[in-house]
Amino acid sequence: NDRKVFVGRFMSRRERLEKLGTTPQQFTNIYIKNFPDEVDSDEKLEAMFSEFGKIVSAKVMTDNSGKSRGFGFCSFELPADAEKARNEMNEKTVEGKTLYVGRAQKKYEREAELRAKFAKLKEQRSRTYQGVNLYIKNIDDNIDDE
């Protein structure tokens, strides 16, 4: 089928991340969420993003009854097309809904990113409110907030 095959020494995920960095520079698969209810099939999602380049596959995620869950994935042939689609369609309003378009992440990447984000928020919140709360015990009952 005229495709080149890469053969190399096995590398664990940790080794790959250390060598390549935490986020890939090039990607072909994008994640789209918050699209309109009218986009309920793979073909409609593909039509929405086909202007940016050749699409290898498009998938609208559905529930058990076949109804769209409001998000999906689109895989482009070229990384430049995926980047262009992300840049032009992210935060664009389509039929009253603001789209989110970003690089599709592996579960472990997304979890690590969220963990770091919430740890930073927690640290910032603890620094902001440090020493603000005061606990007084054995106070007389006739003393109120004023």
Short mmCIF file of C-alpha atoms in Angstrom, two decimals:
data_model
loop_
_atom_site.label_atom_id
_atom_site.label_comp_id
_atom_site.label_asym_id
_atom_site.label_seq_id
_atom_site.Cartn_x
_atom_site.Cartn_y
_atom_site.Cartn_z
CA ASN A 1 0.00 0.00 0.00
CA ASP A 2 3.01 2.32 -0.54
CA ARG A 3 3.33 3.37 3.10
CA LYS A 4 6.61 3.58 4.94
CA VAL A 5 6.87 1.52 8.11
CA PHE A 6 8.94 2.67 11.07
CA VAL A 7 10.67 -0.01 13.08
CA GLY A 8 12.52 0.96 16.23
CA ARG A 9 13.42 -0.01 19.77
CA PHE A 10 10.50 -0.09 22.21
CA MET A 11 10.20 3.00 24.39
CA SER A 12 7.94 3.32 27.40
CA ARG A 13 5.48 6.21 27.56
CA ARG A 14 7.69 7.99 30.10
CA GLU A 15 10.73 7.69 27.81
CA ARG A 16 8.74 9.02 24.83
CA LEU A 17 7.47 11.97 26.87
CA GLU A 18 10.98 12.80 28.08
CA LYS A 19 12.33 12.64 24.53
CA LEU A 20 9.52 14.42 22.70
CA GLY A 21 8.22 16.74 25.40
CA THR A 22 4.81 16.74 27.02
CA THR A 23 2.69 17.94 24.09
CA PRO A 24 3.13 16.99 20.46
CA GLN A 25 3.93 19.87 18.14
CA GLN A 26 2.02 18.35 15.23
CA PHE A 27 -1.36 16.66 15.38
CA THR A 28 -3.98 15.51 12.90
CA ASN A 29 -6.84 14.58 15.24
CA ILE A 30 -9.05 17.32 16.69
CA TYR A 31 -11.75 17.27 19.37
CA ILE A 32 -14.90 19.32 18.81
CA LYS A 33 -17.49 19.97 21.51
CA ASN A 34 -20.65 22.00 21.96
CA PHE A 35 -21.76 21.74 18.35
CA PRO A 36 -25.42 22.27 17.35
CA ASP A 37 -28.02 19.50 17.64
CA GLU A 38 -28.39 19.53 13.85
CA VAL A 39 -24.91 18.01 13.57
CA ASP A 40 -26.03 14.48 14.43
CA SER A 41 -24.12 12.37 11.90
CA ASP A 42 -20.53 11.77 10.90
CA GLU A 43 -21.25 13.14 7.41
CA LYS A 44 -22.53 16.48 8.76
CA LEU A 45 -19.47 16.86 11.01
CA GLU A 46 -17.22 16.04 8.07
CA ALA A 47 -19.04 18.61 5.91
CA MET A 48 -18.59 21.25 8.64
CA PHE A 49 -14.78 20.80 8.65
CA SER A 50 -14.06 19.68 5.06
CA GLU A 51 -13.21 23.23 3.97
CA PHE A 52 -9.93 23.02 5.93
CA GLY A 53 -8.50 19.97 4.17
CA LYS A 54 -8.88 16.28 3.42
CA ILE A 55 -10.55 14.45 6.30
CA VAL A 56 -9.53 10.86 6.97
CA SER A 57 -12.37 10.23 9.44
CA ALA A 58 -15.05 12.10 11.36
CA LYS A 59 -17.02 10.69 14.29
CA VAL A 60 -19.95 12.16 16.22
CA MET A 61 -20.26 10.53 19.63
CA THR A 62 -23.76 9.26 20.33
CA ASP A 63 -25.64 7.81 23.29
CA ASN A 64 -27.34 4.39 23.31
CA SER A 65 -30.40 5.71 21.50
CA GLY A 66 -28.29 7.18 18.67
CA LYS A 67 -28.75 10.82 19.71
CA SER A 68 -25.69 13.08 19.45
CA ARG A 69 -23.89 13.81 22.72
CA GLY A 70 -22.67 17.17 21.39
CA PHE A 71 -19.03 16.28 20.77
CA GLY A 72 -16.92 14.41 18.27
CA PHE A 73 -13.56 13.94 16.61
CA CYS A 74 -12.19 14.79 13.20
CA SER A 75 -8.97 13.38 11.80
CA PHE A 76 -7.21 15.25 9.02
CA GLU A 77 -4.65 13.93 6.56
CA LEU A 78 -2.21 16.80 7.17
CA PRO A 79 -1.24 18.40 10.51
CA ALA A 80 -1.41 21.88 8.93
CA ASP A 81 -5.09 21.32 8.05
CA ALA A 82 -5.90 20.26 11.62
CA GLU A 83 -4.10 23.32 13.00
CA LYS A 84 -5.97 25.58 10.57
CA ALA A 85 -9.33 24.06 11.55
CA ARG A 86 -8.56 24.50 15.25
CA ASN A 87 -7.47 28.11 14.84
CA GLU A 88 -10.43 29.16 12.69
CA MET A 89 -13.26 27.18 14.33
CA ASN A 90 -12.35 27.43 18.03
CA GLU A 91 -14.74 29.81 19.84
CA LYS A 92 -16.73 30.35 16.63
CA THR A 93 -20.50 30.64 17.14
CA VAL A 94 -22.51 28.22 15.01
CA GLU A 95 -26.31 28.34 15.27
CA GLY A 96 -26.21 29.99 18.70
CA LYS A 97 -23.57 27.69 20.21
CA THR A 98 -19.92 28.51 20.74
CA LEU A 99 -17.69 25.69 19.52
CA TYR A 100 -14.64 24.41 21.32
CA VAL A 101 -12.07 22.92 18.95
CA GLY A 102 -8.76 21.62 20.24
CA ARG A 103 -6.15 18.93 19.82
CA ALA A 104 -7.56 15.54 20.76
CA GLN A 105 -5.67 14.36 23.83
CA LYS A 106 -5.06 10.95 25.27
CA LYS A 107 -6.80 10.33 28.57
CA TYR A 108 -3.56 10.43 30.58
CA GLU A 109 -2.55 13.75 28.95
CA ARG A 110 -5.89 15.35 29.77
CA GLU A 111 -5.83 14.04 33.36
CA ALA A 112 -2.29 15.31 33.93
CA GLU A 113 -3.19 18.73 32.53
CA LEU A 114 -6.31 19.00 34.71
CA ARG A 115 -4.42 17.77 37.79
CA ALA A 116 -1.76 20.46 37.29
CA LYS A 117 -4.40 23.13 36.68
CA PHE A 118 -6.37 22.29 39.85
CA ALA A 119 -3.21 21.98 41.96
CA LYS A 120 -2.21 25.46 40.85
CA LEU A 121 -5.69 26.81 41.69
CA LYS A 122 -5.62 25.14 45.11
CA GLU A 123 -2.18 26.58 45.87
CA GLN A 124 -3.25 30.04 44.73
CA ARG A 125 -6.43 29.87 46.83
CA SER A 126 -4.52 28.76 49.93
CA ARG A 127 -2.06 31.66 49.51
CA THR A 128 -4.90 34.15 49.04
CA TYR A 129 -6.87 33.08 52.12
CA GLN A 130 -3.97 32.19 54.38
CA GLY A 131 -4.49 33.71 57.81
CA VAL A 132 -7.95 35.05 56.96
CA ASN A 133 -9.95 32.57 59.05
CA LEU A 134 -9.79 32.93 62.78
CA TYR A 135 -11.15 30.36 65.22
CA ILE A 136 -12.03 31.46 68.72
CA LYS A 137 -13.12 28.97 71.33
CA ASN A 138 -14.65 29.33 74.80
CA ILE A 139 -16.36 32.58 73.82
CA ASP A 140 -19.26 33.86 75.91
CA ASP A 141 -22.77 33.12 74.54
CA ASN A 142 -23.97 36.75 74.67
CA ILE A 143 -21.36 37.86 72.09
CA ASP A 144 -22.66 37.91 68.50
CA ASP A 145 -21.25 38.89 65.06
CA GLU A 146 -21.36 42.64 65.76
#
